[in-house]
Every structure is written in C-alpha cells, then in structure tokens.
PDB file of C-alpha atoms and ligand atoms in Angstrom:
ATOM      1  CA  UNK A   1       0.693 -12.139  25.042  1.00  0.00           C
ATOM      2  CA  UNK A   2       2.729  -9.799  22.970  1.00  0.00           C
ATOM      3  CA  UNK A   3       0.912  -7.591  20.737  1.00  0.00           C
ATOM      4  CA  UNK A   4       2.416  -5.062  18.278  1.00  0.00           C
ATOM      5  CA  UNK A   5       2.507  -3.999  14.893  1.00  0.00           C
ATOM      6  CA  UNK A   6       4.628  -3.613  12.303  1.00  0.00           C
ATOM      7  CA  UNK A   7       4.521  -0.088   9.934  1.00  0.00           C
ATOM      8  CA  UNK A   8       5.642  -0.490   6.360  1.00  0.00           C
ATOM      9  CA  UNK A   9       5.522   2.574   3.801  1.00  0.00           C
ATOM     10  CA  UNK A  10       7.761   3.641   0.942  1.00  0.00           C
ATOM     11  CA  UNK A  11       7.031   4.464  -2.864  1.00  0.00           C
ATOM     12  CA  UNK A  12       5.038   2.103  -5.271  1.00  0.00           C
ATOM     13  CA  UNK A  13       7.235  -1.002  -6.817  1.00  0.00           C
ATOM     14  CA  UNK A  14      10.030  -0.787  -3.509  1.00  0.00           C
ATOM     15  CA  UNK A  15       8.501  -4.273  -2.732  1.00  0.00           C
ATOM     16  CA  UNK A  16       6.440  -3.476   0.215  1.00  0.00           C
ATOM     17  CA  UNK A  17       3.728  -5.810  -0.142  1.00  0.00           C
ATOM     18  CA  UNK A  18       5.736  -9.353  -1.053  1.00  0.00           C
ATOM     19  CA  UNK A  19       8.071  -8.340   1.814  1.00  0.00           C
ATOM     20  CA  UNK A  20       4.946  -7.209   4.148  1.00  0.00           C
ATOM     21  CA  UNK A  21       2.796 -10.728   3.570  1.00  0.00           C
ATOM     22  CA  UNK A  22       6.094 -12.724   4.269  1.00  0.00           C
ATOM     23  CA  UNK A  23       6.707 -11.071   7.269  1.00  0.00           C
ATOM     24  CA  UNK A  24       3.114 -11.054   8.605  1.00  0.00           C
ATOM     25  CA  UNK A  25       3.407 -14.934   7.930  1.00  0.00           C
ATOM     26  CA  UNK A  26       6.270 -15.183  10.054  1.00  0.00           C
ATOM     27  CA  UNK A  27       5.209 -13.386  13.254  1.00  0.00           C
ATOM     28  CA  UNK A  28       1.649 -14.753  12.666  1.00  0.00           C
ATOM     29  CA  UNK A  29       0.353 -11.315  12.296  1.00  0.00           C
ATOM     30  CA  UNK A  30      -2.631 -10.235  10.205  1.00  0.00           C
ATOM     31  CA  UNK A  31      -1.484  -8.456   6.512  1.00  0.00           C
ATOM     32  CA  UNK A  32      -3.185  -5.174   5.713  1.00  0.00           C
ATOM     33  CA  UNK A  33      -2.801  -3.596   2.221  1.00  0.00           C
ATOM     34  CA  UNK A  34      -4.096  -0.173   2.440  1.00  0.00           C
ATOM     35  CA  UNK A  35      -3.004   0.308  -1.022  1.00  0.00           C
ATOM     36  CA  UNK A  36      -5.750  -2.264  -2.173  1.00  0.00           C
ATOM     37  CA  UNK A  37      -8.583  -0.401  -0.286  1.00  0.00           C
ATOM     38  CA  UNK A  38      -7.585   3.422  -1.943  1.00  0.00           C
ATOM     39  CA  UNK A  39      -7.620   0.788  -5.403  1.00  0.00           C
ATOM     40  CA  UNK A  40     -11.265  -0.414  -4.303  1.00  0.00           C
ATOM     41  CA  UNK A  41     -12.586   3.163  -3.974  1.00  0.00           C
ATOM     42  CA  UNK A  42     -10.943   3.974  -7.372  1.00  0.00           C
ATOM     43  CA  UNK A  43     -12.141   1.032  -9.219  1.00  0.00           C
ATOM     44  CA  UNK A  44     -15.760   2.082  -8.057  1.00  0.00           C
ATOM     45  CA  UNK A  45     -15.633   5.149  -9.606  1.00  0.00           C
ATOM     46  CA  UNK A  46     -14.501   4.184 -12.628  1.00  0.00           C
ATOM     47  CA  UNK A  47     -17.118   1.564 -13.050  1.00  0.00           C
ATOM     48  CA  UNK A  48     -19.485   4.402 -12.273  1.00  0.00           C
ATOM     49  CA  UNK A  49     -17.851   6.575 -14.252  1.00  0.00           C
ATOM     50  CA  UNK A  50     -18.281   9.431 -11.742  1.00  0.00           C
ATOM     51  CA  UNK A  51     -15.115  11.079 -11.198  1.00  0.00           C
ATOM     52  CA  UNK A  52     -16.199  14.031  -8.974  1.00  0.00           C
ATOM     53  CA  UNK A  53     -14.976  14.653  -5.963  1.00  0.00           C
ATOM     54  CA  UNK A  54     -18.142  14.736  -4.502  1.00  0.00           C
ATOM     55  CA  UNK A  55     -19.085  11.373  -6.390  1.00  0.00           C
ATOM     56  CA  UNK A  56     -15.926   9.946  -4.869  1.00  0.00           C
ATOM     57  CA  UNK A  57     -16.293  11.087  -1.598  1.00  0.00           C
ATOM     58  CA  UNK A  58     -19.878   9.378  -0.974  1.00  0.00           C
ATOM     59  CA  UNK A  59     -18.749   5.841  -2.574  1.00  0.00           C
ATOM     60  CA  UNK A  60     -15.947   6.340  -0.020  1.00  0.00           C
ATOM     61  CA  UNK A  61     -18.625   6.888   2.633  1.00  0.00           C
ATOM     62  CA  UNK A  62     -21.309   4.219   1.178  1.00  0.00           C
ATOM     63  CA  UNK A  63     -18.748   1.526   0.308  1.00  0.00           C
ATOM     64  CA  UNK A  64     -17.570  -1.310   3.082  1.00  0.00           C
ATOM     65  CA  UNK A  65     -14.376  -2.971   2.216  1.00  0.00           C
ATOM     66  CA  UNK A  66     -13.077  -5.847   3.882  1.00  0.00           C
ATOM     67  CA  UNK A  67      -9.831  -7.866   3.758  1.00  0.00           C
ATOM     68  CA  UNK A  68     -10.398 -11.912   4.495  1.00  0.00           C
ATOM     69  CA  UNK A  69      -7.364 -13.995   4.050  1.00  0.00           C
ATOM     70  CA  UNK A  70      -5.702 -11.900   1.508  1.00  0.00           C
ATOM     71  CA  UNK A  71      -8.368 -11.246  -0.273  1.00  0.00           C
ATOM     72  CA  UNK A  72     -10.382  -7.722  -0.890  1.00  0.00           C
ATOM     73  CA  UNK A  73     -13.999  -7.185  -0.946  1.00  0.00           C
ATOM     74  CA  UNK A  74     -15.625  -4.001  -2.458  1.00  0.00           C
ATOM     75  CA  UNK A  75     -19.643  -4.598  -0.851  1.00  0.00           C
ATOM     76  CA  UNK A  76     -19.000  -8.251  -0.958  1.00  0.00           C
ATOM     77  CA  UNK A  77     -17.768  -8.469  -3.844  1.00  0.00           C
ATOM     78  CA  UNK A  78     -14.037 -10.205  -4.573  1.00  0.00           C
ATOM     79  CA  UNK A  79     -12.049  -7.344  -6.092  1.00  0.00           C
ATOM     80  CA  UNK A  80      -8.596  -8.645  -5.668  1.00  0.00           C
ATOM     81  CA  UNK A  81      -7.800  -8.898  -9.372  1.00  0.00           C
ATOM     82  CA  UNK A  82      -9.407  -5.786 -10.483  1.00  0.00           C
ATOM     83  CA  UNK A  83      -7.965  -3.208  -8.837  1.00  0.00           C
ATOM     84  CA  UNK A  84      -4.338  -3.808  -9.889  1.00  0.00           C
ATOM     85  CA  UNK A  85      -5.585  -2.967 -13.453  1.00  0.00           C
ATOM     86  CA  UNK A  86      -3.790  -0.005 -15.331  1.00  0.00           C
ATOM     87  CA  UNK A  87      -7.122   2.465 -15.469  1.00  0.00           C
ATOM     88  CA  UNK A  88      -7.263   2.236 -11.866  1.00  0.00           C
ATOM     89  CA  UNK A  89      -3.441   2.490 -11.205  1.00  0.00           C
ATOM     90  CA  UNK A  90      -4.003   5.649 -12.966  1.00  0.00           C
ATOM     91  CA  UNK A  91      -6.505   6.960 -11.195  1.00  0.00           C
ATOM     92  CA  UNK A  92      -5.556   5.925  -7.950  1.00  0.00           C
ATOM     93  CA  UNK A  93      -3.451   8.542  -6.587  1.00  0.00           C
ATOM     94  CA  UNK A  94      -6.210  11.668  -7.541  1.00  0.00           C
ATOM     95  CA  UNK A  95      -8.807   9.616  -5.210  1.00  0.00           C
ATOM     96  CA  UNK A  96      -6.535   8.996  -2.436  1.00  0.00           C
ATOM     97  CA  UNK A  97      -5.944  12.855  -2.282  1.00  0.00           C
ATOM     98  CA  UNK A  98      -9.121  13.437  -1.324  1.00  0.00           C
ATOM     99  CA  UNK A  99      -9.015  14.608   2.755  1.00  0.00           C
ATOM    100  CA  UNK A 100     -12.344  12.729   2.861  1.00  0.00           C
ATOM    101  CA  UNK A 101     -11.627   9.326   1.280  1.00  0.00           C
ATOM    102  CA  UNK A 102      -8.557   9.524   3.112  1.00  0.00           C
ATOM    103  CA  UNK A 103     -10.113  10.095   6.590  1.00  0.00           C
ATOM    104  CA  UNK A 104     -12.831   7.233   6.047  1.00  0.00           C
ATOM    105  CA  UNK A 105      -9.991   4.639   5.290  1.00  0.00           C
ATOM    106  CA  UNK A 106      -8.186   5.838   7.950  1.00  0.00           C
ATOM    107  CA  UNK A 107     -10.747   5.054  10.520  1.00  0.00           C
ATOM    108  CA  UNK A 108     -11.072   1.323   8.673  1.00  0.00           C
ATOM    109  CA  UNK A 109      -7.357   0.794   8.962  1.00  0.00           C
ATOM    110  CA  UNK A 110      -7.260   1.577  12.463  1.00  0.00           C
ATOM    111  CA  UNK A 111     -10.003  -0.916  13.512  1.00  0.00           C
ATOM    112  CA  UNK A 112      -8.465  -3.613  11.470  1.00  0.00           C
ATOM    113  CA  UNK A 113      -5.344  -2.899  13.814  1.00  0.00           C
ATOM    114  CA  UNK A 114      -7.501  -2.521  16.978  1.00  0.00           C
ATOM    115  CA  UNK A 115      -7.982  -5.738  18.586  1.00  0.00           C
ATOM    116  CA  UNK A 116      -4.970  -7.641  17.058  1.00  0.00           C
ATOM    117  CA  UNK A 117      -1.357  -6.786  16.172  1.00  0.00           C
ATOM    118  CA  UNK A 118      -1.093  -6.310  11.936  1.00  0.00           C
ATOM    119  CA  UNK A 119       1.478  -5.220   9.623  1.00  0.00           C
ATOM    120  CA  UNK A 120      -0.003  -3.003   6.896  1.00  0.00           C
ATOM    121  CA  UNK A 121       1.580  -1.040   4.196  1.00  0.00           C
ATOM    122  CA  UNK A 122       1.119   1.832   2.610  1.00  0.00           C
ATOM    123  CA  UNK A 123       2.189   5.292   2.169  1.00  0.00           C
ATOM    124  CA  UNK A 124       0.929   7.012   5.640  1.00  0.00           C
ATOM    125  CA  UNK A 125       0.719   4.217   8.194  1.00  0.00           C
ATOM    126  CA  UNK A 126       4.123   5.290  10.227  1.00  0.00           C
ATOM    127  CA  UNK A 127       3.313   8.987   9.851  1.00  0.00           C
ATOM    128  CA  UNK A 128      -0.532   8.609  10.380  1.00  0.00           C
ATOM    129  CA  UNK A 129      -2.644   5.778  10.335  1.00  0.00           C
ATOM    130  CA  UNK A 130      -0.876   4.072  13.202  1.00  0.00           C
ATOM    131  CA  UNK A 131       1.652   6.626  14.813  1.00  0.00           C
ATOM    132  CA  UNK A 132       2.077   4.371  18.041  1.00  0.00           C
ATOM    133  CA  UNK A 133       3.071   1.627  16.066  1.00  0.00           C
ATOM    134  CA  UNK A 134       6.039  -0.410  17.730  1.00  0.00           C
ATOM    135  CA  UNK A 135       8.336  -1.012  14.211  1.00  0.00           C
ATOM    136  CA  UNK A 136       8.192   1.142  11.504  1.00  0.00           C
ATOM    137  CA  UNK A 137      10.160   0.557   8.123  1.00  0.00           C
ATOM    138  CA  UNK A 138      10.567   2.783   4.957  1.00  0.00           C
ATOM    139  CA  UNK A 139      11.179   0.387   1.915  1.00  0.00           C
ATOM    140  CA  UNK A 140      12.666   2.177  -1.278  1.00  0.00           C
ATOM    141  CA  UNK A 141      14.200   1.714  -4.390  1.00  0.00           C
ATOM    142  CA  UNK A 142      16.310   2.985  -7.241  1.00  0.00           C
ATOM    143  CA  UNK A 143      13.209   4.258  -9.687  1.00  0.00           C
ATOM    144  CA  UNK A 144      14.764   2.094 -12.547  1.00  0.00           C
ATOM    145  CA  UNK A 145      14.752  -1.360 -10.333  1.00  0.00           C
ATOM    146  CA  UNK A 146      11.314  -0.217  -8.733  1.00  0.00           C
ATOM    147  CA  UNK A 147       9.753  -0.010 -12.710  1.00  0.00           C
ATOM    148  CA  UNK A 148      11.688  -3.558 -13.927  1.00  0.00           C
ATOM    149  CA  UNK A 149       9.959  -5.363 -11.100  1.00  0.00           C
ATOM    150  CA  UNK A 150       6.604  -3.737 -12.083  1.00  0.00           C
ATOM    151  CA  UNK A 151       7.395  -4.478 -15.721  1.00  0.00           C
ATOM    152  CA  UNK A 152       8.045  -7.870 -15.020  1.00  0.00           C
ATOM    153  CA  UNK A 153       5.578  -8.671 -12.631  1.00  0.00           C
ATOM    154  CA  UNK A 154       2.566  -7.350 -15.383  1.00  0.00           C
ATOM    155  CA  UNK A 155       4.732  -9.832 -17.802  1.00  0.00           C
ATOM    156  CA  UNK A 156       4.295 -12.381 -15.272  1.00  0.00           C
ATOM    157  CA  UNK A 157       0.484 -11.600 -15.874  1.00  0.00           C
ATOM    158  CA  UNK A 158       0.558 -12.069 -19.487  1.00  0.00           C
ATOM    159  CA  UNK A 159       0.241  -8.003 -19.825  1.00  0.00           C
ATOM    160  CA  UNK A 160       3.326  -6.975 -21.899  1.00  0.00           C
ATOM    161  CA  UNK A 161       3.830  -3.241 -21.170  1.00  0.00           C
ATOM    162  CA  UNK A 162       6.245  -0.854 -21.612  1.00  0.00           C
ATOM    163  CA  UNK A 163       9.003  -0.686 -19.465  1.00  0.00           C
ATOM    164  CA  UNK A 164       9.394   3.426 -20.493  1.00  0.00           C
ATOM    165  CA  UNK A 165       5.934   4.054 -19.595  1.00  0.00           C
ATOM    166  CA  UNK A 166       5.926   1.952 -16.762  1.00  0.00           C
ATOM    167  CA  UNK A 167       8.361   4.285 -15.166  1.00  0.00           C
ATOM    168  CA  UNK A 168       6.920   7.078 -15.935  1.00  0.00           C
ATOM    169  CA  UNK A 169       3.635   6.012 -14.370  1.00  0.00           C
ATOM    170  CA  UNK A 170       5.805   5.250 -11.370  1.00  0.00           C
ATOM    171  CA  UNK A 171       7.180   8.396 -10.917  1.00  0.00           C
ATOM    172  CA  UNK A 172       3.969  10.095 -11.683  1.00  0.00           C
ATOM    173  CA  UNK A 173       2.229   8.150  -9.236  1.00  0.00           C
ATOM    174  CA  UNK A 174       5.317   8.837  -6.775  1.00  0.00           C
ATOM    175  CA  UNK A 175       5.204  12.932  -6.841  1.00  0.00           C
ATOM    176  CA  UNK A 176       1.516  12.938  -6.550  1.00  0.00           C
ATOM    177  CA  UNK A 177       1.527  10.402  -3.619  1.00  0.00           C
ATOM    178  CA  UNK A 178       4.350  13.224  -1.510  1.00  0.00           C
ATOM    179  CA  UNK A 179       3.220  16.272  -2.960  1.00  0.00           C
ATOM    180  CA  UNK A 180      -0.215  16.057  -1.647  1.00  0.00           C
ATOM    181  CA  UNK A 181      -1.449  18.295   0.757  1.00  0.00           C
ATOM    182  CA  UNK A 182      -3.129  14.925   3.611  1.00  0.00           C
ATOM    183  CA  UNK A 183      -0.682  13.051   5.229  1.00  0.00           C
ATOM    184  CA  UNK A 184       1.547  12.932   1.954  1.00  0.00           C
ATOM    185  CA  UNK A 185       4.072  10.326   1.531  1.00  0.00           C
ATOM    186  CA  UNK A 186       7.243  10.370   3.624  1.00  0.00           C
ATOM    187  CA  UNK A 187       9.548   8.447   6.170  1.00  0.00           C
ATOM    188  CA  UNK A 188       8.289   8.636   9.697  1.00  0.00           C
ATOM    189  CA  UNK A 189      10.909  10.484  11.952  1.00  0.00           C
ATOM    190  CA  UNK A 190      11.382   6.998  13.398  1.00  0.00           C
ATOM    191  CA  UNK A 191      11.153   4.776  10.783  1.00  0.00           C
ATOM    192  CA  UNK A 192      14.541   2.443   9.917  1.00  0.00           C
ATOM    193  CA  UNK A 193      15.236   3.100   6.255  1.00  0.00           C
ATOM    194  CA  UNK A 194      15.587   0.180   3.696  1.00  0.00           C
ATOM    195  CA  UNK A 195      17.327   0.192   0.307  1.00  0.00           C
ATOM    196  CA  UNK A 196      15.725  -2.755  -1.248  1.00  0.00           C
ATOM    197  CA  UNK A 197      17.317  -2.370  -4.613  1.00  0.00           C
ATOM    198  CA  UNK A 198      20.173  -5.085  -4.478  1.00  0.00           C
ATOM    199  CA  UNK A 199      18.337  -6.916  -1.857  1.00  0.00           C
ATOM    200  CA  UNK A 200      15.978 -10.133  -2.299  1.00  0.00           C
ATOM    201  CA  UNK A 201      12.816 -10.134  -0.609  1.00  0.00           C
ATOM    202  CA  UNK A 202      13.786 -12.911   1.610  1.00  0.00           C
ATOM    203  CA  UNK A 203      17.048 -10.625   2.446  1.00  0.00           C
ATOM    204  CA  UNK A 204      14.988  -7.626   3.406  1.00  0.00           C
ATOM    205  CA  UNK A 205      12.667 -10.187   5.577  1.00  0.00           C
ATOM    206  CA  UNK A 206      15.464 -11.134   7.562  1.00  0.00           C
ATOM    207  CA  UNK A 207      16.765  -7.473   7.848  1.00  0.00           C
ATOM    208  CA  UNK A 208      12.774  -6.772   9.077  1.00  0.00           C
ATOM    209  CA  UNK A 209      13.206  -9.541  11.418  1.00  0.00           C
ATOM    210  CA  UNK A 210      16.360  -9.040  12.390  1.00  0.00           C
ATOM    211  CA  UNK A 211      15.493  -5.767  14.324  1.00  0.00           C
ATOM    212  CA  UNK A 212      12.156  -6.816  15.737  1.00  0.00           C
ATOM    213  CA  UNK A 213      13.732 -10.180  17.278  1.00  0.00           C
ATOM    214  CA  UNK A 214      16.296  -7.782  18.971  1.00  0.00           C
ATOM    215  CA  UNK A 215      13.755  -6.670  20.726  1.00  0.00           C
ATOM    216  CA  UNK A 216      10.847  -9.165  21.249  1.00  0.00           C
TER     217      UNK A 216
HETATM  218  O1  C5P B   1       0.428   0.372  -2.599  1.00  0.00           O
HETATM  219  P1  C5P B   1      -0.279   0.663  -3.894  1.00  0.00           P
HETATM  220  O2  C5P B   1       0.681   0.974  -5.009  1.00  0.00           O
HETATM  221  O3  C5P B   1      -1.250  -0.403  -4.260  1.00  0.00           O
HETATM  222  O4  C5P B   1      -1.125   1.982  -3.602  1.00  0.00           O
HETATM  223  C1  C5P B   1      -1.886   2.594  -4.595  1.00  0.00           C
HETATM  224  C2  C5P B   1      -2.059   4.076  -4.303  1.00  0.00           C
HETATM  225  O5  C5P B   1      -2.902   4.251  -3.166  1.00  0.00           O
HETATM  226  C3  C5P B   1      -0.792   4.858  -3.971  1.00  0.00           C
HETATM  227  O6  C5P B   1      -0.115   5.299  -5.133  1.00  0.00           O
HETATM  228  C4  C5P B   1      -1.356   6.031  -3.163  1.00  0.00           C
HETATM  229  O7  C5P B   1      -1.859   7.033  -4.003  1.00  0.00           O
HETATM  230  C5  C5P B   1      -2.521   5.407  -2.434  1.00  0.00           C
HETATM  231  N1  C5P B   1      -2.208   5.044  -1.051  1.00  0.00           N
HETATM  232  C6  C5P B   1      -2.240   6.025  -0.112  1.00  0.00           C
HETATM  233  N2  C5P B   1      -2.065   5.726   1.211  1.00  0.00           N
HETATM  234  C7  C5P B   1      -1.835   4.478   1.593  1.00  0.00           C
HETATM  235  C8  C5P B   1      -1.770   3.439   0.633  1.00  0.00           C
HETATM  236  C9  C5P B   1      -1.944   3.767  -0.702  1.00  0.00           C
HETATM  237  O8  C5P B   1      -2.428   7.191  -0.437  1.00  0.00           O
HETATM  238  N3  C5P B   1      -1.692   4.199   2.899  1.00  0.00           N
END
C-alpha cells in the first residue's frame, strides 16, 4: 500500500486549491486546506471582536477545527462560507503571523497527514508543516492573472468588487505572508516550480500528475 503526500504552496489566487482538490480526487487522497483553518481562527476573532494577540492566541488554543468532506468546522460549527469573506481575508494574514497560532495549526495539520497520505496547500507545508513530504509543488502566477481569477471568482458569487483593489489586497496579503518572521512563505529547496498563468487547471493537473506517475 503506497502512501505519500503531495505538498502544494505558492501565493494567494495561483490556483492552488481548484488544482489541489482535483488532484486529491485523482490519487484518492484526502484534501487539506490549511488556508481555511488560519481563515477559521480569523473569523473567530472578528466575531469576538478581540483582536489581541493574546485574544488570538487562546481562540487558537481553545478552538477545534475539523475538515469532513470538504467542508470546515470552527467547534462544530459549518464555516465553509464564512471565512472566504473580505473582513476576514483582511485580517487573515496578521493572525497567521502569530508564532503561536501558527504552531497549534501546525500540530493539527500534521495529524490530519499522520495516518493517511493527503495533499494540503498552503503557504508552509513544503518548507514546514510536512518537510518529508514525497512531492512538493510551488504554484504561482503573474499578480495581474492571480487578481482576475479572484475578481471573477467573487463575481461568480454575486460580490462585484474591484478588480484594482482586489490586487492590491493580493499583493498586500502576498508581502505579509513572505515577510514574516515563522516559516514565511517561500519555495521549498525541492519543490518543482509551476507557472500557472497560461495554464488551465486541468493542464497543471496533468503536469502534477505527470511527475508523480513517473515515479509511483
Ligand atoms: O490559502 P488562503 O488564501 O485561503 O490562505 C489565507 C491566509 O492564511 C494566507 O494569506 C496566509 O496568511 C495564511 N496561511 C498561512 N499558512 C498556510 C496557509 C495559509 O500562513 N499554510
């Protein structure tokens, strides 16, 4: 019984999570959005409206998030629409600064990968989360094409935004996410490096695939 897993990190918008579900669905491998579990934490605080780091740092602690079939539970609860809303995209990259949010999430992520092979995404999984793992990719994207997919999947939504601001939120999001000082984001020394930005997800899929066949 073969049992690996597949890394997948690279800046907000460069399609990691369409390309990441379509993958795990093809190897039969569990999906793990980290991104959605640093949203969780974030949309907690805001509903408390307790930004402190110290207020932060004990929902982090207190909270138990789970992932069932795609899904994302804050305490139970189904969060899975929430958390992709603007005040928490805002937000999100402050909380997931935080050494301590970071290291309970951490320890999460790696039991989720414990007993069965997974691919997850994020922004630390090939650097940090799971350093062992057997195929590690770095998505990315011209910042333009990353901000026209975001703009268009909010339209798809019913949210008309603006595509300006949208990329400025982007790139915001972007600097804080590799300036920052625990496990920032960047591309595992042996990650394989994708340009998504003329590709289709089903393209990039294959690419994925493509290597991990040649070896499986
Ligand atoms: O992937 P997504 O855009 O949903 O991630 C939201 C934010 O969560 C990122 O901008 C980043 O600040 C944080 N994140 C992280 N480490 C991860 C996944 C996400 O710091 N592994």
């Amino acid at each position: 019984e073969k049992v690996y897993s597949v890394a997948i990190d690279g800046p907000a918008g460069a399609g990691k999570s369409t390309v990441a579900k379509m993958i795990a669905e093809r190897l039969n491998l569990a999906y793990v959005d980290t991104g959605a579990m640093y949203r969780a934490i974030t949309l907690k605080a805001l509903e408390r409206g307790n930004f402190s780091k110290k207020g932060i740092i004990k929902i982090a602690e207190e909270s138990t998030i789970e992932i069932i079939n795609g899904r994302i539970y804050l305490d139970g609860r189904d969060v899975t629409e929430e958390i992709r809303k603007p005040s928490v995209d805002e937000k999100v990259s402050t909380v997931a600064s935080i050494p301590q949010v970071r290291k309970r999430l951490v320890e999460i992520q790696r039991q989720m990968a414990k007993n069965s092979g997974v691919v997850m995404d994020g922004r630390d999984i090939g650097t940090t989360v799971l350093p062992n793992a057997k195929y590690k990719f770095y998505l990315t994207a011209d910042i333009k094409i990353r901000a026209k997919r975001r703009y268009e999947e909010m339209l798809n939504k019913g949210i008309n935004s603006d595509l300006e601001k949208v990329e400025q939120e982007l790139a915001q999001r972007d600097k804080q996410d590799m300036e920052r000082e625990c496990s920032p984001l960047k591309v595992a020394e042996d990650a394989v490096i994708i340009d998504t930005s003329h590709k289709t997800p089903e393209e990039v899929v294959n690419e994925i695939l493509d290597y991990i066949k040649r070896d499986e």
